[in-house]
Amino acid sequence: MARGALARWGVESIEGVAAESIADGGVRLGNGTNLEGDMVFVATGIRPSPLFRNSGLPTGEDGGLLVNDFLQCVDHPELFGGGDCISLAKSPLARVGVYAVRQNRPLHRNMVAFLEGRPLERFDPGGDYLLILNLGDRMGLFRRKGIVWSGRLPFQLKNYLDTGFMRKFQVSGELQESREE
Ligand SMILES: Cc1cc2nc3c(=O)[nH]c(=O)nc-3n(C[C@H](O)[C@H](O)[C@H](O)COP(=O)(O)OP(=O)(O)OC[C@H]3O[C@@H](n4cnc5c(N)ncnc54)[C@H](O)[C@@H]3O)c2cc1C
């Protein structure tokens, strides 16, 4: 359905070849083809920084810091991590903000507990997460637990959830003023 939406927007997909370089608004592909464009967006997906691998730390297959259920580096218990840069040893998770947000509290609690010598809390990734893609033109693509649904309502739901989530992180005028002081 997502591919169908791209095709409807006139987006051509070229697969099985890597982009080699970007220069002067054009992209050169590994097979020698040059693609011209007014604007180039790089949307290559998420890959953890090579910092971990280069430091000789244990990493998952894609280079994320390998952590246990307590979000603690498997070889260095004094190192903690969460979000896109880690790889859970038991079951690597998709790199989505949903997990980064879910890890936030246990990560903070465990770091404090570690410093204070208290027992750590296991991170529970929770169940499947809701995925809604914005297909443009106020259309969305909903996917959860095997149910896939495309239409206007998924977009409205995404918009409602996203704006509500962003509102939670707005700094209030009062707080901003006290910071400026
Ligand atoms: C376009 C886009 C749309 C997305 N939409 C969604 C969505 O709708 N729902 C969802 O769940 N997820 C979404 N995601 C994924 C989500 O944004 C990430 O999974 C989430 O932000 C990961 O959080 P994080 O704290 O691990 O990393 P980040 O949010 O990437 O934060 C890492 C921070 O570390 C900083 N940093 C990096 N290197 C260094 C360094 N060497 N020194 C100091 N600081 C450094 C960076 O500047 C950044 O501020 C989206 C991602 C993108 C790119």
PDB file of C-alpha atoms and ligand atoms in Angstrom:
ATOM      1  CA  MET A   1       0.000   0.000   0.000  1.00  0.00           C
ATOM      2  CA  ALA A   2       2.884   2.379   0.779  1.00  0.00           C
ATOM      3  CA  ARG A   3       4.482   1.563  -2.555  1.00  0.00           C
ATOM      4  CA  GLY A   4       1.149   2.157  -4.251  1.00  0.00           C
ATOM      5  CA  ALA A   5       0.900   5.581  -2.595  1.00  0.00           C
ATOM      6  CA  LEU A   6       4.417   6.481  -3.772  1.00  0.00           C
ATOM      7  CA  ALA A   7       3.557   5.404  -7.310  1.00  0.00           C
ATOM      8  CA  ARG A   8       0.394   7.535  -7.232  1.00  0.00           C
ATOM      9  CA  TRP A   9       2.569  10.542  -6.336  1.00  0.00           C
ATOM     10  CA  GLY A  10       4.721   9.760  -9.366  1.00  0.00           C
ATOM     11  CA  VAL A  11       7.679   8.580  -7.278  1.00  0.00           C
ATOM     12  CA  GLU A  12       9.895   6.149  -9.135  1.00  0.00           C
ATOM     13  CA  SER A  13      11.639   3.558  -6.966  1.00  0.00           C
ATOM     14  CA  ILE A  14      15.058   2.310  -8.000  1.00  0.00           C
ATOM     15  CA  GLU A  15      16.190  -0.693  -5.983  1.00  0.00           C
ATOM     16  CA  GLY A  16      19.214  -2.931  -5.742  1.00  0.00           C
ATOM     17  CA  VAL A  17      21.803  -0.188  -6.258  1.00  0.00           C
ATOM     18  CA  ALA A  18      23.479   2.133  -3.767  1.00  0.00           C
ATOM     19  CA  ALA A  19      23.910   5.893  -4.060  1.00  0.00           C
ATOM     20  CA  GLU A  20      27.630   6.545  -4.392  1.00  0.00           C
ATOM     21  CA  SER A  21      27.859  10.312  -4.194  1.00  0.00           C
ATOM     22  CA  ILE A  22      25.813  13.484  -4.142  1.00  0.00           C
ATOM     23  CA  ALA A  23      27.148  16.594  -5.868  1.00  0.00           C
ATOM     24  CA  ASP A  24      25.663  19.674  -7.573  1.00  0.00           C
ATOM     25  CA  GLY A  25      22.117  18.549  -6.852  1.00  0.00           C
ATOM     26  CA  GLY A  26      22.656  15.218  -8.558  1.00  0.00           C
ATOM     27  CA  VAL A  27      23.093  11.682  -7.301  1.00  0.00           C
ATOM     28  CA  ARG A  28      25.515   9.197  -8.773  1.00  0.00           C
ATOM     29  CA  LEU A  29      24.518   5.571  -8.398  1.00  0.00           C
ATOM     30  CA  GLY A  30      26.853   2.605  -8.000  1.00  0.00           C
ATOM     31  CA  ASN A  31      25.985   1.419 -11.529  1.00  0.00           C
ATOM     32  CA  GLY A  32      27.228   4.702 -13.038  1.00  0.00           C
ATOM     33  CA  THR A  33      23.785   6.270 -13.574  1.00  0.00           C
ATOM     34  CA  ASN A  34      23.512   9.989 -12.789  1.00  0.00           C
ATOM     35  CA  LEU A  35      20.199  11.257 -11.442  1.00  0.00           C
ATOM     36  CA  GLU A  36      19.477  14.965 -11.541  1.00  0.00           C
ATOM     37  CA  GLY A  37      17.239  16.808  -9.113  1.00  0.00           C
ATOM     38  CA  ASP A  38      16.474  20.262  -7.744  1.00  0.00           C
ATOM     39  CA  MET A  39      16.715  18.973  -4.216  1.00  0.00           C
ATOM     40  CA  VAL A  40      18.225  15.839  -2.714  1.00  0.00           C
ATOM     41  CA  PHE A  41      16.894  14.294   0.491  1.00  0.00           C
ATOM     42  CA  VAL A  42      18.958  11.655   2.225  1.00  0.00           C
ATOM     43  CA  ALA A  43      16.668   9.159   3.933  1.00  0.00           C
ATOM     44  CA  THR A  44      18.897   6.169   4.423  1.00  0.00           C
ATOM     45  CA  GLY A  45      17.495   4.852   7.681  1.00  0.00           C
ATOM     46  CA  ILE A  46      19.108   4.746  11.072  1.00  0.00           C
ATOM     47  CA  ARG A  47      22.511   3.303  11.791  1.00  0.00           C
ATOM     48  CA  PRO A  48      24.219   3.747  15.177  1.00  0.00           C
ATOM     49  CA  SER A  49      27.426   5.734  15.277  1.00  0.00           C
ATOM     50  CA  PRO A  50      30.637   3.724  14.686  1.00  0.00           C
ATOM     51  CA  LEU A  51      31.826   5.127  18.028  1.00  0.00           C
ATOM     52  CA  PHE A  52      30.895   1.929  19.887  1.00  0.00           C
ATOM     53  CA  ARG A  53      32.503  -0.481  17.439  1.00  0.00           C
ATOM     54  CA  ASN A  54      35.612   1.712  17.125  1.00  0.00           C
ATOM     55  CA  SER A  55      35.908   1.785  20.918  1.00  0.00           C
ATOM     56  CA  GLY A  56      35.963  -2.018  21.078  1.00  0.00           C
ATOM     57  CA  LEU A  57      32.667  -2.128  22.975  1.00  0.00           C
ATOM     58  CA  PRO A  58      30.288  -5.062  22.428  1.00  0.00           C
ATOM     59  CA  THR A  59      27.824  -4.218  19.671  1.00  0.00           C
ATOM     60  CA  GLY A  60      24.832  -5.814  17.979  1.00  0.00           C
ATOM     61  CA  GLU A  61      24.859  -6.692  14.289  1.00  0.00           C
ATOM     62  CA  ASP A  62      24.201  -3.125  13.166  1.00  0.00           C
ATOM     63  CA  GLY A  63      26.740  -1.537  15.509  1.00  0.00           C
ATOM     64  CA  GLY A  64      24.400  -0.514  18.364  1.00  0.00           C
ATOM     65  CA  LEU A  65      25.796  -0.723  21.889  1.00  0.00           C
ATOM     66  CA  LEU A  66      24.864  -4.216  23.117  1.00  0.00           C
ATOM     67  CA  VAL A  67      22.841  -3.877  26.318  1.00  0.00           C
ATOM     68  CA  ASN A  68      21.068  -6.277  28.671  1.00  0.00           C
ATOM     69  CA  ASP A  69      17.501  -6.032  29.957  1.00  0.00           C
ATOM     70  CA  PHE A  70      18.636  -3.335  32.427  1.00  0.00           C
ATOM     71  CA  LEU A  71      19.869  -1.185  29.487  1.00  0.00           C
ATOM     72  CA  GLN A  72      23.385  -1.773  30.716  1.00  0.00           C
ATOM     73  CA  CYS A  73      26.310  -2.532  28.428  1.00  0.00           C
ATOM     74  CA  VAL A  74      26.790  -6.332  28.612  1.00  0.00           C
ATOM     75  CA  ASP A  75      30.549  -6.073  29.301  1.00  0.00           C
ATOM     76  CA  HIS A  76      30.707  -2.756  31.148  1.00  0.00           C
ATOM     77  CA  PRO A  77      27.888  -2.489  33.724  1.00  0.00           C
ATOM     78  CA  GLU A  78      28.802   1.135  34.415  1.00  0.00           C
ATOM     79  CA  LEU A  79      27.735   2.093  30.865  1.00  0.00           C
ATOM     80  CA  PHE A  80      24.026   2.529  30.111  1.00  0.00           C
ATOM     81  CA  GLY A  81      22.245   3.295  26.874  1.00  0.00           C
ATOM     82  CA  GLY A  82      18.821   3.740  25.321  1.00  0.00           C
ATOM     83  CA  GLY A  83      17.110   4.760  22.102  1.00  0.00           C
ATOM     84  CA  ASP A  84      18.420   4.416  18.583  1.00  0.00           C
ATOM     85  CA  CYS A  85      22.059   3.814  19.556  1.00  0.00           C
ATOM     86  CA  ILE A  86      21.555   0.522  21.441  1.00  0.00           C
ATOM     87  CA  SER A  87      20.896  -3.063  20.518  1.00  0.00           C
ATOM     88  CA  LEU A  88      19.011  -5.130  23.095  1.00  0.00           C
ATOM     89  CA  ALA A  89      20.936  -8.403  23.456  1.00  0.00           C
ATOM     90  CA  LYS A  90      17.815 -10.526  23.952  1.00  0.00           C
ATOM     91  CA  SER A  91      15.695  -9.147  21.117  1.00  0.00           C
ATOM     92  CA  PRO A  92      16.825  -6.160  19.031  1.00  0.00           C
ATOM     93  CA  LEU A  93      14.044  -3.608  18.670  1.00  0.00           C
ATOM     94  CA  ALA A  94      12.961  -1.458  15.757  1.00  0.00           C
ATOM     95  CA  ARG A  95      14.620   1.953  15.895  1.00  0.00           C
ATOM     96  CA  VAL A  96      11.521   4.020  16.564  1.00  0.00           C
ATOM     97  CA  GLY A  97      10.911   6.802  19.027  1.00  0.00           C
ATOM     98  CA  VAL A  98       8.269   4.685  20.759  1.00  0.00           C
ATOM     99  CA  TYR A  99      11.001   2.515  22.291  1.00  0.00           C
ATOM    100  CA  ALA A 100      13.294   5.459  23.023  1.00  0.00           C
ATOM    101  CA  VAL A 101      10.431   7.029  24.977  1.00  0.00           C
ATOM    102  CA  ARG A 102       9.576   3.753  26.772  1.00  0.00           C
ATOM    103  CA  GLN A 103      13.233   3.352  27.788  1.00  0.00           C
ATOM    104  CA  ASN A 104      13.506   6.854  29.135  1.00  0.00           C
ATOM    105  CA  ARG A 105      12.219   6.175  32.691  1.00  0.00           C
ATOM    106  CA  PRO A 106      13.897   2.807  33.352  1.00  0.00           C
ATOM    107  CA  LEU A 107      17.154   4.225  31.968  1.00  0.00           C
ATOM    108  CA  HIS A 108      17.063   7.169  34.354  1.00  0.00           C
ATOM    109  CA  ARG A 109      15.974   5.012  37.318  1.00  0.00           C
ATOM    110  CA  ASN A 110      18.658   2.400  36.636  1.00  0.00           C
ATOM    111  CA  MET A 111      21.470   4.916  36.346  1.00  0.00           C
ATOM    112  CA  VAL A 112      20.492   6.478  39.672  1.00  0.00           C
ATOM    113  CA  ALA A 113      19.989   3.023  41.306  1.00  0.00           C
ATOM    114  CA  PHE A 114      23.415   1.891  40.023  1.00  0.00           C
ATOM    115  CA  LEU A 115      25.099   4.926  41.571  1.00  0.00           C
ATOM    116  CA  GLU A 116      23.261   4.350  44.848  1.00  0.00           C
ATOM    117  CA  GLY A 117      23.906   0.563  44.877  1.00  0.00           C
ATOM    118  CA  ARG A 118      20.200  -0.327  44.657  1.00  0.00           C
ATOM    119  CA  PRO A 119      18.699  -3.157  42.517  1.00  0.00           C
ATOM    120  CA  LEU A 120      18.053  -2.352  38.866  1.00  0.00           C
ATOM    121  CA  GLU A 121      14.728  -2.575  37.051  1.00  0.00           C
ATOM    122  CA  ARG A 122      14.229  -4.668  33.902  1.00  0.00           C
ATOM    123  CA  PHE A 123      13.149  -2.784  30.796  1.00  0.00           C
ATOM    124  CA  ASP A 124       9.938  -4.194  29.329  1.00  0.00           C
ATOM    125  CA  PRO A 125       9.612  -3.232  25.638  1.00  0.00           C
ATOM    126  CA  GLY A 126       5.826  -3.741  25.858  1.00  0.00           C
ATOM    127  CA  GLY A 127       3.657  -5.042  23.064  1.00  0.00           C
ATOM    128  CA  ASP A 128       3.489  -4.184  19.410  1.00  0.00           C
ATOM    129  CA  TYR A 129       3.530  -0.485  18.634  1.00  0.00           C
ATOM    130  CA  LEU A 130       1.158   1.473  16.456  1.00  0.00           C
ATOM    131  CA  LEU A 131       2.630   2.529  13.138  1.00  0.00           C
ATOM    132  CA  ILE A 132       0.955   5.213  11.030  1.00  0.00           C
ATOM    133  CA  LEU A 133       2.680   6.496   7.920  1.00  0.00           C
ATOM    134  CA  ASN A 134       1.769   9.882   6.515  1.00  0.00           C
ATOM    135  CA  LEU A 135       1.050   9.219   2.832  1.00  0.00           C
ATOM    136  CA  GLY A 136       0.564  12.898   1.977  1.00  0.00           C
ATOM    137  CA  ASP A 137      -2.667  14.624   0.937  1.00  0.00           C
ATOM    138  CA  ARG A 138      -4.037  13.997   4.464  1.00  0.00           C
ATOM    139  CA  MET A 139      -3.993  10.240   3.945  1.00  0.00           C
ATOM    140  CA  GLY A 140      -2.434   7.781   6.370  1.00  0.00           C
ATOM    141  CA  LEU A 141      -1.484   4.127   6.489  1.00  0.00           C
ATOM    142  CA  PHE A 142      -2.244   2.395   9.797  1.00  0.00           C
ATOM    143  CA  ARG A 143      -0.599  -0.885  10.884  1.00  0.00           C
ATOM    144  CA  ARG A 144      -1.001  -2.704  14.165  1.00  0.00           C
ATOM    145  CA  LYS A 145      -1.202  -6.405  15.070  1.00  0.00           C
ATOM    146  CA  GLY A 146      -1.676  -7.525  11.486  1.00  0.00           C
ATOM    147  CA  ILE A 147      -4.319  -4.921  10.703  1.00  0.00           C
ATOM    148  CA  VAL A 148      -3.445  -2.585   7.847  1.00  0.00           C
ATOM    149  CA  TRP A 149      -5.730   0.255   6.892  1.00  0.00           C
ATOM    150  CA  SER A 150      -5.255   3.201   4.573  1.00  0.00           C
ATOM    151  CA  GLY A 151      -7.380   6.336   4.483  1.00  0.00           C
ATOM    152  CA  ARG A 152      -8.129   9.746   5.963  1.00  0.00           C
ATOM    153  CA  LEU A 153      -8.963   8.516   9.444  1.00  0.00           C
ATOM    154  CA  PRO A 154      -5.463   7.034  10.052  1.00  0.00           C
ATOM    155  CA  PHE A 155      -3.990  10.424   9.105  1.00  0.00           C
ATOM    156  CA  GLN A 156      -6.328  12.232  11.506  1.00  0.00           C
ATOM    157  CA  LEU A 157      -5.392   9.793  14.273  1.00  0.00           C
ATOM    158  CA  LYS A 158      -1.665  10.315  13.588  1.00  0.00           C
ATOM    159  CA  ASN A 159      -2.081  14.066  13.561  1.00  0.00           C
ATOM    160  CA  TYR A 160      -4.002  13.959  16.846  1.00  0.00           C
ATOM    161  CA  LEU A 161      -1.432  11.683  18.545  1.00  0.00           C
ATOM    162  CA  ASP A 162       1.641  13.536  17.200  1.00  0.00           C
ATOM    163  CA  THR A 163       0.418  17.029  18.057  1.00  0.00           C
ATOM    164  CA  GLY A 164      -0.664  15.841  21.534  1.00  0.00           C
ATOM    165  CA  PHE A 165       2.762  14.271  22.088  1.00  0.00           C
ATOM    166  CA  MET A 166       4.630  17.383  20.914  1.00  0.00           C
ATOM    167  CA  ARG A 167       2.446  19.603  23.103  1.00  0.00           C
ATOM    168  CA  LYS A 168       3.683  17.701  26.179  1.00  0.00           C
ATOM    169  CA  PHE A 169       7.211  18.910  25.477  1.00  0.00           C
ATOM    170  CA  GLN A 170       6.513  22.577  24.854  1.00  0.00           C
ATOM    171  CA  VAL A 171       8.291  24.815  27.302  1.00  0.00           C
ATOM    172  CA  SER A 172       5.691  27.018  28.989  1.00  0.00           C
ATOM    173  CA  GLY A 173       6.120  30.775  28.662  1.00  0.00           C
ATOM    174  CA  GLU A 174       6.640  31.049  32.415  1.00  0.00           C
ATOM    175  CA  LEU A 175       9.452  28.486  32.425  1.00  0.00           C
ATOM    176  CA  GLN A 176      11.091  30.076  29.398  1.00  0.00           C
ATOM    177  CA  GLU A 177      11.001  33.494  31.048  1.00  0.00           C
ATOM    178  CA  SER A 178      12.590  32.179  34.265  1.00  0.00           C
ATOM    179  CA  ARG A 179      15.316  30.521  32.143  1.00  0.00           C
ATOM    180  CA  GLU A 180      15.982  33.753  30.295  1.00  0.00           C
ATOM    181  CA  GLU A 181      16.358  35.567  33.611  1.00  0.00           C
TER     182      GLU A 181
HETATM  183  C1  LIG B   1      11.959  12.051   9.892  1.00  0.00           C
HETATM  184  C2  LIG B   1      11.764  11.128  11.059  1.00  0.00           C
HETATM  185  C3  LIG B   1      10.484  10.860  11.503  1.00  0.00           C
HETATM  186  C4  LIG B   1      10.279  10.012  12.588  1.00  0.00           C
HETATM  187  N1  LIG B   1       9.006   9.783  13.010  1.00  0.00           N
HETATM  188  C5  LIG B   1       8.781   8.983  14.053  1.00  0.00           C
HETATM  189  C6  LIG B   1       7.474   8.770  14.538  1.00  0.00           C
HETATM  190  O1  LIG B   1       6.488   9.307  14.011  1.00  0.00           O
HETATM  191  N2  LIG B   1       7.304   7.934  15.584  1.00  0.00           N
HETATM  192  C7  LIG B   1       8.355   7.322  16.201  1.00  0.00           C
HETATM  193  O2  LIG B   1       8.137   6.571  17.168  1.00  0.00           O
HETATM  194  N3  LIG B   1       9.627   7.506  15.773  1.00  0.00           N
HETATM  195  C8  LIG B   1       9.861   8.329  14.723  1.00  0.00           C
HETATM  196  N4  LIG B   1      11.145   8.532  14.292  1.00  0.00           N
HETATM  197  C9  LIG B   1      12.244   7.867  14.989  1.00  0.00           C
HETATM  198  C10 LIG B   1      12.607   8.657  16.238  1.00  0.00           C
HETATM  199  O3  LIG B   1      12.830  10.021  15.912  1.00  0.00           O
HETATM  200  C11 LIG B   1      13.875   8.067  16.881  1.00  0.00           C
HETATM  201  O4  LIG B   1      13.707   6.678  17.076  1.00  0.00           O
HETATM  202  C12 LIG B   1      14.161   8.746  18.220  1.00  0.00           C
HETATM  203  O5  LIG B   1      14.350  10.142  18.046  1.00  0.00           O
HETATM  204  C13 LIG B   1      15.400   8.132  18.890  1.00  0.00           C
HETATM  205  O6  LIG B   1      15.690   8.877  20.054  1.00  0.00           O
HETATM  206  P1  LIG B   1      17.179   8.954  20.596  1.00  0.00           P
HETATM  207  O7  LIG B   1      17.099   9.816  21.807  1.00  0.00           O
HETATM  208  O8  LIG B   1      17.733   7.586  20.726  1.00  0.00           O
HETATM  209  O9  LIG B   1      18.027   9.640  19.451  1.00  0.00           O
HETATM  210  P2  LIG B   1      17.909  11.107  18.852  1.00  0.00           P
HETATM  211  O10 LIG B   1      16.527  11.667  19.024  1.00  0.00           O
HETATM  212  O11 LIG B   1      18.471  11.007  17.464  1.00  0.00           O
HETATM  213  O12 LIG B   1      18.873  11.954  19.782  1.00  0.00           O
HETATM  214  C14 LIG B   1      20.271  11.782  19.730  1.00  0.00           C
HETATM  215  C15 LIG B   1      20.896  13.119  20.109  1.00  0.00           C
HETATM  216  O13 LIG B   1      22.300  12.937  20.292  1.00  0.00           O
HETATM  217  C16 LIG B   1      22.984  13.999  19.641  1.00  0.00           C
HETATM  218  N5  LIG B   1      24.325  13.514  19.306  1.00  0.00           N
HETATM  219  C17 LIG B   1      24.694  12.674  18.321  1.00  0.00           C
HETATM  220  N6  LIG B   1      26.027  12.462  18.343  1.00  0.00           N
HETATM  221  C18 LIG B   1      26.502  13.178  19.376  1.00  0.00           C
HETATM  222  C19 LIG B   1      27.808  13.386  19.928  1.00  0.00           C
HETATM  223  N7  LIG B   1      28.876  12.777  19.400  1.00  0.00           N
HETATM  224  N8  LIG B   1      27.932  14.187  20.992  1.00  0.00           N
HETATM  225  C20 LIG B   1      26.842  14.795  21.545  1.00  0.00           C
HETATM  226  N9  LIG B   1      25.581  14.640  21.069  1.00  0.00           N
HETATM  227  C21 LIG B   1      25.428  13.850  19.998  1.00  0.00           C
HETATM  228  C22 LIG B   1      22.123  14.336  18.426  1.00  0.00           C
HETATM  229  O14 LIG B   1      22.360  15.657  17.996  1.00  0.00           O
HETATM  230  C23 LIG B   1      20.720  14.181  19.017  1.00  0.00           C
HETATM  231  O15 LIG B   1      20.246  15.361  19.615  1.00  0.00           O
HETATM  232  C24 LIG B   1      11.377   9.397  13.222  1.00  0.00           C
HETATM  233  C25 LIG B   1      12.685   9.663  12.775  1.00  0.00           C
HETATM  234  C26 LIG B   1      12.862  10.522  11.696  1.00  0.00           C
HETATM  235  C27 LIG B   1      14.271  10.821  11.239  1.00  0.00           C
END
